[in-house]
PDB file of C-alpha atoms in Angstrom:
ATOM      1  CA  ASN A1091     -93.016 148.965 -21.763  1.00  0.00           C
ATOM      2  CA  ALA A1092     -89.415 149.625 -21.342  1.00  0.00           C
ATOM      3  CA  GLY A1093     -89.245 152.285 -23.783  1.00  0.00           C
ATOM      4  CA  VAL A1094     -85.516 153.516 -24.273  1.00  0.00           C
ATOM      5  CA  THR A1095     -83.270 151.275 -23.222  1.00  0.00           C
ATOM      6  CA  GLN A1096     -79.474 152.182 -23.628  1.00  0.00           C
ATOM      7  CA  THR A1097     -76.509 150.370 -22.472  1.00  0.00           C
ATOM      8  CA  PRO A1098     -73.649 150.722 -21.194  1.00  0.00           C
ATOM      9  CA  LYS A1099     -74.220 153.168 -17.941  1.00  0.00           C
ATOM     10  CA  PHE A1100     -70.908 153.827 -17.507  1.00  0.00           C
ATOM     11  CA  GLN A1101     -68.060 153.393 -19.436  1.00  0.00           C
ATOM     12  CA  VAL A1102     -64.173 154.384 -19.462  1.00  0.00           C
ATOM     13  CA  LEU A1103     -62.074 154.278 -22.500  1.00  0.00           C
ATOM     14  CA  LYS A1104     -58.516 155.084 -22.925  1.00  0.00           C
ATOM     15  CA  THR A1105     -57.383 157.494 -25.760  1.00  0.00           C
ATOM     16  CA  GLY A1106     -57.757 155.503 -29.024  1.00  0.00           C
ATOM     17  CA  GLN A1107     -59.955 152.750 -27.874  1.00  0.00           C
ATOM     18  CA  SER A1108     -63.060 152.383 -29.788  1.00  0.00           C
ATOM     19  CA  MET A1109     -66.678 151.068 -28.498  1.00  0.00           C
ATOM     20  CA  THR A1110     -70.161 151.313 -29.527  1.00  0.00           C
ATOM     21  CA  LEU A1111     -73.196 152.763 -27.513  1.00  0.00           C
ATOM     22  CA  GLN A1112     -76.459 150.622 -27.922  1.00  0.00           C
ATOM     23  CA  CYS A1113     -79.708 151.943 -28.143  1.00  0.00           C
ATOM     24  CA  ALA A1114     -83.398 150.176 -28.555  1.00  0.00           C
ATOM     25  CA  GLN A1115     -86.947 151.533 -28.395  1.00  0.00           C
ATOM     26  CA  ASP A1116     -90.036 149.663 -28.186  1.00  0.00           C
ATOM     27  CA  MET A1117     -92.408 152.039 -29.091  1.00  0.00           C
ATOM     28  CA  ASN A1118     -92.384 151.489 -32.520  1.00  0.00           C
ATOM     29  CA  HIS A1119     -91.126 154.808 -33.237  1.00  0.00           C
ATOM     30  CA  ASN A1120     -89.434 155.837 -36.777  1.00  0.00           C
ATOM     31  CA  SER A1121     -86.939 158.027 -35.798  1.00  0.00           C
ATOM     32  CA  MET A1122     -84.244 157.819 -33.202  1.00  0.00           C
ATOM     33  CA  TYR A1123     -81.411 160.495 -31.962  1.00  0.00           C
ATOM     34  CA  TRP A1124     -78.490 160.484 -30.675  1.00  0.00           C
ATOM     35  CA  TYR A1125     -77.411 163.752 -28.553  1.00  0.00           C
ATOM     36  CA  ARG A1126     -74.258 164.671 -26.112  1.00  0.00           C
ATOM     37  CA  GLN A1127     -74.855 166.668 -22.897  1.00  0.00           C
ATOM     38  CA  ASP A1128     -71.989 168.554 -21.991  1.00  0.00           C
ATOM     39  CA  PRO A1129     -71.993 170.647 -18.724  1.00  0.00           C
ATOM     40  CA  GLY A1130     -73.228 174.623 -19.903  1.00  0.00           C
ATOM     41  CA  MET A1131     -74.010 173.313 -23.381  1.00  0.00           C
ATOM     42  CA  GLY A1132     -77.301 171.840 -23.064  1.00  0.00           C
ATOM     43  CA  LEU A1133     -77.625 168.720 -25.875  1.00  0.00           C
ATOM     44  CA  ARG A1134     -76.422 168.781 -29.050  1.00  0.00           C
ATOM     45  CA  LEU A1135     -76.949 166.454 -32.168  1.00  0.00           C
ATOM     46  CA  ILE A1136     -74.888 163.873 -33.097  1.00  0.00           C
ATOM     47  CA  TYR A1137     -76.911 161.696 -35.554  1.00  0.00           C
ATOM     48  CA  TYR A1138     -80.277 160.998 -36.040  1.00  0.00           C
ATOM     49  CA  SER A1139     -82.726 158.148 -38.035  1.00  0.00           C
ATOM     50  CA  ALA A1140     -85.638 159.833 -39.541  1.00  0.00           C
ATOM     51  CA  SER A1141     -86.806 155.896 -40.779  1.00  0.00           C
ATOM     52  CA  GLU A1142     -85.276 152.810 -40.429  1.00  0.00           C
ATOM     53  CA  GLY A1143     -82.604 152.378 -43.236  1.00  0.00           C
ATOM     54  CA  THR A1144     -81.330 156.321 -43.380  1.00  0.00           C
ATOM     55  CA  THR A1145     -79.268 158.234 -40.979  1.00  0.00           C
ATOM     56  CA  ASP A1146     -78.283 162.250 -41.189  1.00  0.00           C
ATOM     57  CA  LYS A1147     -75.337 164.012 -39.138  1.00  0.00           C
ATOM     58  CA  GLY A1148     -76.327 166.402 -36.640  1.00  0.00           C
ATOM     59  CA  GLU A1149     -75.049 169.407 -35.236  1.00  0.00           C
ATOM     60  CA  VAL A1150     -71.594 167.563 -34.060  1.00  0.00           C
ATOM     61  CA  PRO A1151     -70.958 163.970 -36.336  1.00  0.00           C
ATOM     62  CA  ASN A1152     -67.341 164.075 -36.135  1.00  0.00           C
ATOM     63  CA  GLY A1153     -65.687 161.140 -34.501  1.00  0.00           C
ATOM     64  CA  TYR A1154     -68.845 159.458 -34.565  1.00  0.00           C
ATOM     65  CA  ASN A1155     -70.391 156.699 -36.792  1.00  0.00           C
ATOM     66  CA  VAL A1156     -73.897 155.199 -36.676  1.00  0.00           C
ATOM     67  CA  SER A1157     -76.043 152.294 -37.311  1.00  0.00           C
ATOM     68  CA  ARG A1158     -79.581 152.091 -37.607  1.00  0.00           C
ATOM     69  CA  LEU A1159     -79.873 147.972 -37.572  1.00  0.00           C
ATOM     70  CA  ASN A1160     -83.721 147.912 -37.805  1.00  0.00           C
ATOM     71  CA  LYS A1161     -86.633 149.572 -36.418  1.00  0.00           C
ATOM     72  CA  ARG A1162     -85.794 149.339 -32.328  1.00  0.00           C
ATOM     73  CA  GLU A1163     -82.394 149.973 -32.670  1.00  0.00           C
ATOM     74  CA  PHE A1164     -79.795 152.195 -33.005  1.00  0.00           C
ATOM     75  CA  SER A1165     -76.227 152.243 -32.582  1.00  0.00           C
ATOM     76  CA  LEU A1166     -73.769 154.972 -31.805  1.00  0.00           C
ATOM     77  CA  ARG A1167     -69.928 153.940 -32.648  1.00  0.00           C
ATOM     78  CA  LEU A1168     -66.711 156.368 -31.514  1.00  0.00           C
ATOM     79  CA  GLU A1169     -64.048 154.355 -33.754  1.00  0.00           C
ATOM     80  CA  SER A1170     -61.094 155.919 -31.810  1.00  0.00           C
ATOM     81  CA  ALA A1171     -62.278 157.753 -28.723  1.00  0.00           C
ATOM     82  CA  ALA A1172     -60.826 161.075 -27.911  1.00  0.00           C
ATOM     83  CA  PRO A1173     -60.739 163.036 -24.203  1.00  0.00           C
ATOM     84  CA  SER A1174     -63.081 165.493 -26.120  1.00  0.00           C
ATOM     85  CA  GLN A1175     -65.620 163.070 -26.503  1.00  0.00           C
ATOM     86  CA  THR A1176     -65.854 162.803 -22.580  1.00  0.00           C
ATOM     87  CA  SER A1177     -69.728 163.233 -22.168  1.00  0.00           C
ATOM     88  CA  VAL A1178     -73.130 161.909 -21.293  1.00  0.00           C
ATOM     89  CA  TYR A1179     -74.602 160.407 -24.218  1.00  0.00           C
ATOM     90  CA  PHE A1180     -78.172 160.038 -24.838  1.00  0.00           C
ATOM     91  CA  CYS A1181     -80.513 158.014 -27.205  1.00  0.00           C
ATOM     92  CA  ALA A1182     -84.174 159.276 -27.975  1.00  0.00           C
ATOM     93  CA  SER A1183     -87.020 158.464 -30.152  1.00  0.00           C
ATOM     94  CA  LEU A1184     -89.683 160.575 -31.821  1.00  0.00           C
ATOM     95  CA  SER A1185     -93.620 160.127 -30.786  1.00  0.00           C
ATOM     96  CA  GLY A1186     -96.195 161.436 -33.407  1.00  0.00           C
ATOM     97  CA  THR A1187     -95.937 164.136 -36.036  1.00  0.00           C
ATOM     98  CA  SER A1188     -95.772 167.778 -35.965  1.00  0.00           C
ATOM     99  CA  ARG A1189     -98.523 168.555 -33.693  1.00  0.00           C
ATOM    100  CA  GLY A1190     -98.351 165.382 -31.207  1.00  0.00           C
ATOM    101  CA  GLU A1191     -94.565 165.495 -31.243  1.00  0.00           C
ATOM    102  CA  LYS A1192     -92.301 164.187 -28.624  1.00  0.00           C
ATOM    103  CA  LEU A1193     -88.939 162.909 -27.448  1.00  0.00           C
ATOM    104  CA  PHE A1194     -88.455 160.025 -25.721  1.00  0.00           C
ATOM    105  CA  PHE A1195     -85.328 159.944 -23.554  1.00  0.00           C
ATOM    106  CA  GLY A1196     -82.981 156.489 -22.844  1.00  0.00           C
ATOM    107  CA  SER A1197     -81.187 157.283 -19.077  1.00  0.00           C
ATOM    108  CA  GLY A1198     -77.977 158.009 -20.650  1.00  0.00           C
ATOM    109  CA  THR A1199     -74.226 156.765 -20.763  1.00  0.00           C
ATOM    110  CA  GLN A1200     -71.767 158.409 -19.228  1.00  0.00           C
ATOM    111  CA  LEU A1201     -68.469 158.303 -21.390  1.00  0.00           C
ATOM    112  CA  SER A1202     -65.050 158.788 -19.989  1.00  0.00           C
ATOM    113  CA  VAL A1203     -62.219 158.596 -22.237  1.00  0.00           C
ATOM    114  CA  LEU A1204     -58.290 159.363 -20.669  1.00  0.00           C
TER     115      LEU A1204
ATOM    116  CA  ALA B1368     -77.516 181.273 -36.469  1.00  0.00           C
ATOM    117  CA  GLN B1369     -80.298 180.070 -34.388  1.00  0.00           C
ATOM    118  CA  SER B1370     -80.156 179.508 -30.466  1.00  0.00           C
ATOM    119  CA  VAL B1371     -82.076 179.041 -27.688  1.00  0.00           C
ATOM    120  CA  ALA B1372     -81.011 180.834 -24.558  1.00  0.00           C
ATOM    121  CA  GLN B1373     -81.670 180.229 -21.196  1.00  0.00           C
ATOM    122  CA  PRO B1374     -80.007 183.125 -19.190  1.00  0.00           C
ATOM    123  CA  GLU B1375     -79.787 181.380 -15.158  1.00  0.00           C
ATOM    124  CA  ASP B1376     -77.791 178.886 -14.781  1.00  0.00           C
ATOM    125  CA  GLN B1377     -79.695 178.138 -11.448  1.00  0.00           C
ATOM    126  CA  VAL B1378     -83.170 179.332 -10.026  1.00  0.00           C
ATOM    127  CA  ASN B1379     -83.657 179.404  -6.135  1.00  0.00           C
ATOM    128  CA  VAL B1380     -87.114 178.996  -4.720  1.00  0.00           C
ATOM    129  CA  ALA B1381     -88.797 179.228  -1.476  1.00  0.00           C
ATOM    130  CA  GLU B1382     -91.365 175.851  -1.683  1.00  0.00           C
ATOM    131  CA  GLY B1383     -94.877 177.482  -1.849  1.00  0.00           C
ATOM    132  CA  ASN B1384     -93.451 180.793  -3.897  1.00  0.00           C
ATOM    133  CA  PRO B1385     -93.985 180.700  -7.717  1.00  0.00           C
ATOM    134  CA  LEU B1386     -91.316 180.194  -9.906  1.00  0.00           C
ATOM    135  CA  THR B1387     -90.178 181.164 -13.331  1.00  0.00           C
ATOM    136  CA  VAL B1388     -87.538 179.840 -15.400  1.00  0.00           C
ATOM    137  CA  LYS B1389     -86.579 182.369 -18.503  1.00  0.00           C
ATOM    138  CA  CYS B1390     -86.325 181.022 -22.175  1.00  0.00           C
ATOM    139  CA  THR B1391     -85.613 183.412 -25.222  1.00  0.00           C
ATOM    140  CA  TYR B1392     -85.212 181.946 -28.805  1.00  0.00           C
ATOM    141  CA  SER B1393     -83.993 183.349 -32.209  1.00  0.00           C
ATOM    142  CA  VAL B1394     -85.651 181.445 -34.555  1.00  0.00           C
ATOM    143  CA  SER B1395     -86.934 182.427 -37.722  1.00  0.00           C
ATOM    144  CA  GLY B1396     -90.620 182.050 -38.639  1.00  0.00           C
ATOM    145  CA  ASN B1397     -92.651 180.778 -36.266  1.00  0.00           C
ATOM    146  CA  PRO B1398     -90.880 177.643 -34.076  1.00  0.00           C
ATOM    147  CA  TYR B1399     -91.954 174.659 -32.466  1.00  0.00           C
ATOM    148  CA  LEU B1400     -91.012 175.675 -28.743  1.00  0.00           C
ATOM    149  CA  PHE B1401     -90.628 173.012 -25.781  1.00  0.00           C
ATOM    150  CA  TRP B1402     -89.716 172.203 -22.020  1.00  0.00           C
ATOM    151  CA  TYR B1403     -87.725 169.233 -21.371  1.00  0.00           C
ATOM    152  CA  VAL B1404     -86.846 168.523 -17.268  1.00  0.00           C
ATOM    153  CA  GLN B1405     -84.142 165.971 -16.437  1.00  0.00           C
ATOM    154  CA  TYR B1406     -84.097 164.545 -12.901  1.00  0.00           C
ATOM    155  CA  PRO B1407     -80.556 163.803 -11.014  1.00  0.00           C
ATOM    156  CA  ASN B1408     -79.316 160.579 -12.981  1.00  0.00           C
ATOM    157  CA  ARG B1409     -82.254 160.346 -15.857  1.00  0.00           C
ATOM    158  CA  GLY B1410     -82.981 161.156 -19.245  1.00  0.00           C
ATOM    159  CA  LEU B1411     -84.671 164.197 -20.315  1.00  0.00           C
ATOM    160  CA  GLN B1412     -89.215 164.123 -19.895  1.00  0.00           C
ATOM    161  CA  PHE B1413     -91.205 165.930 -22.070  1.00  0.00           C
ATOM    162  CA  LEU B1414     -92.914 168.718 -19.630  1.00  0.00           C
ATOM    163  CA  LEU B1415     -94.828 170.999 -22.295  1.00  0.00           C
ATOM    164  CA  LYS B1416     -94.755 172.187 -25.903  1.00  0.00           C
ATOM    165  CA  TYR B1417     -96.159 175.283 -27.656  1.00  0.00           C
ATOM    166  CA  ILE B1418     -97.052 174.960 -31.414  1.00  0.00           C
ATOM    167  CA  THR B1419     -99.514 177.305 -32.003  1.00  0.00           C
ATOM    168  CA  GLY B1420    -102.998 179.072 -30.833  1.00  0.00           C
ATOM    169  CA  ASP B1421    -103.252 179.826 -27.124  1.00  0.00           C
ATOM    170  CA  ASN B1422    -100.014 181.510 -25.795  1.00  0.00           C
ATOM    171  CA  LEU B1423    -100.550 180.048 -22.143  1.00  0.00           C
ATOM    172  CA  VAL B1424     -99.720 176.364 -22.287  1.00  0.00           C
ATOM    173  CA  LYS B1425    -100.025 173.722 -19.758  1.00  0.00           C
ATOM    174  CA  GLY B1426     -98.032 170.612 -19.054  1.00  0.00           C
ATOM    175  CA  SER B1427     -97.039 167.957 -16.492  1.00  0.00           C
ATOM    176  CA  TYR B1428     -96.748 168.075 -13.175  1.00  0.00           C
ATOM    177  CA  GLY B1429     -98.639 171.465 -12.661  1.00  0.00           C
ATOM    178  CA  PHE B1430     -96.066 173.765 -14.588  1.00  0.00           C
ATOM    179  CA  GLU B1431     -97.276 176.002 -17.598  1.00  0.00           C
ATOM    180  CA  ALA B1432     -95.681 178.225 -19.874  1.00  0.00           C
ATOM    181  CA  GLU B1433     -96.226 181.574 -21.746  1.00  0.00           C
ATOM    182  CA  PHE B1434     -95.417 182.018 -25.444  1.00  0.00           C
ATOM    183  CA  ASN B1435     -95.087 185.784 -26.383  1.00  0.00           C
ATOM    184  CA  LYS B1436     -93.882 186.073 -29.928  1.00  0.00           C
ATOM    185  CA  SER B1437     -92.762 190.177 -29.505  1.00  0.00           C
ATOM    186  CA  GLN B1438     -90.155 189.035 -27.342  1.00  0.00           C
ATOM    187  CA  THR B1439     -88.970 185.523 -28.372  1.00  0.00           C
ATOM    188  CA  SER B1440     -89.708 184.400 -25.287  1.00  0.00           C
ATOM    189  CA  PHE B1441     -91.155 181.311 -23.581  1.00  0.00           C
ATOM    190  CA  HIS B1442     -90.703 181.042 -20.566  1.00  0.00           C
ATOM    191  CA  LEU B1443     -91.715 178.147 -17.691  1.00  0.00           C
ATOM    192  CA  LYS B1444     -93.701 179.028 -14.963  1.00  0.00           C
ATOM    193  CA  LYS B1445     -95.344 177.166 -11.798  1.00  0.00           C
ATOM    194  CA  PRO B1446     -97.583 178.614  -9.149  1.00  0.00           C
ATOM    195  CA  SER B1447     -96.272 176.945  -6.391  1.00  0.00           C
ATOM    196  CA  ALA B1448     -92.859 175.373  -6.406  1.00  0.00           C
ATOM    197  CA  LEU B1449     -92.534 171.609  -4.344  1.00  0.00           C
ATOM    198  CA  VAL B1450     -89.274 170.744  -3.656  1.00  0.00           C
ATOM    199  CA  SER B1451     -89.440 167.336  -5.477  1.00  0.00           C
ATOM    200  CA  ASP B1452     -89.259 169.685  -8.638  1.00  0.00           C
ATOM    201  CA  SER B1453     -86.098 170.674  -8.159  1.00  0.00           C
ATOM    202  CA  ALA B1454     -84.287 169.356 -11.292  1.00  0.00           C
ATOM    203  CA  LEU B1455     -82.557 170.526 -14.663  1.00  0.00           C
ATOM    204  CA  TYR B1456     -84.962 172.452 -17.213  1.00  0.00           C
ATOM    205  CA  PHE B1457     -84.047 172.796 -20.827  1.00  0.00           C
ATOM    206  CA  CYS B1458     -85.725 174.932 -23.397  1.00  0.00           C
ATOM    207  CA  ALA B1459     -85.730 173.337 -26.972  1.00  0.00           C
ATOM    208  CA  VAL B1460     -86.678 174.573 -30.418  1.00  0.00           C
ATOM    209  CA  ARG B1461     -87.831 173.360 -33.324  1.00  0.00           C
ATOM    210  CA  PRO B1462     -87.099 175.615 -36.340  1.00  0.00           C
ATOM    211  CA  PRO B1463     -89.989 175.349 -38.826  1.00  0.00           C
ATOM    212  CA  ASP B1464     -87.512 174.756 -41.618  1.00  0.00           C
ATOM    213  CA  GLY B1465     -90.045 172.153 -43.540  1.00  0.00           C
ATOM    214  CA  SER B1466     -87.496 169.082 -43.332  1.00  0.00           C
ATOM    215  CA  GLY B1467     -90.195 167.206 -41.553  1.00  0.00           C
ATOM    216  CA  ASN B1468     -87.856 166.009 -39.259  1.00  0.00           C
ATOM    217  CA  THR B1469     -89.130 166.835 -36.066  1.00  0.00           C
ATOM    218  CA  GLY B1470     -87.031 165.395 -33.685  1.00  0.00           C
ATOM    219  CA  LYS B1471     -84.077 168.023 -34.409  1.00  0.00           C
ATOM    220  CA  LEU B1472     -84.141 170.490 -31.381  1.00  0.00           C
ATOM    221  CA  ILE B1473     -82.058 172.964 -30.576  1.00  0.00           C
ATOM    222  CA  PHE B1474     -81.324 173.251 -26.317  1.00  0.00           C
ATOM    223  CA  GLY B1475     -80.706 175.733 -24.128  1.00  0.00           C
ATOM    224  CA  GLN B1476     -77.680 174.947 -21.675  1.00  0.00           C
ATOM    225  CA  GLY B1477     -80.357 174.302 -19.187  1.00  0.00           C
ATOM    226  CA  THR B1478     -80.914 175.941 -15.748  1.00  0.00           C
ATOM    227  CA  THR B1479     -80.724 173.870 -12.617  1.00  0.00           C
ATOM    228  CA  LEU B1480     -83.476 174.705 -10.119  1.00  0.00           C
ATOM    229  CA  GLN B1481     -83.537 174.231  -6.787  1.00  0.00           C
ATOM    230  CA  VAL B1482     -86.416 174.305  -4.628  1.00  0.00           C
ATOM    231  CA  LYS B1483     -85.499 174.648  -0.453  1.00  0.00           C
ATOM    232  CA  PRO B1484     -87.957 173.577   2.136  1.00  0.00           C
TER     233      PRO B1484
END
């Protein structure tokens, strides 16, 4: 049981380049999330998908797009990368309902934009 | 604005001593509160949560946390620290906004716990 799998683990981009971060979960969870982690700022929600076919903005959506390809996969796209997007990106999926919920995280993608 | 604060960037404790990692929150209503741990080069892992009921909740790896509504705090504790507990700890809150989306957590900035032998 792999849990939440993210690719790639590391990426270096030049300003203006585009890329897609891939995420897949094998736990049959309905909801999936993309967070970014920056030093001293904790994790901030970029986008989320409450269920297959739906996506919504989180706290910091500017410069990103997402696709919920199917129940398993939720990708994050940077159309024109900027240095401010240098960060560690985590995908997560949610198990359970309100009383039993918890997030399962992938191992992260470290992105540097030069 | 809703927020979570972890006032200490780093906590240092000797192995075998008790540890406390502090967390305060500012959320209207009765929030759901969580602690997650991040080991180096890994994603976050769930430790424990408070929904309702007993103010002292127990979680993984011997950790526990005490909910204090009057002080709006949810401090993480462990009676006897281990070197292997050294990691980055995040407090998080889910506001009771009734939206039904339970993964929209607000995270604190994280506290690095260093346990020395």
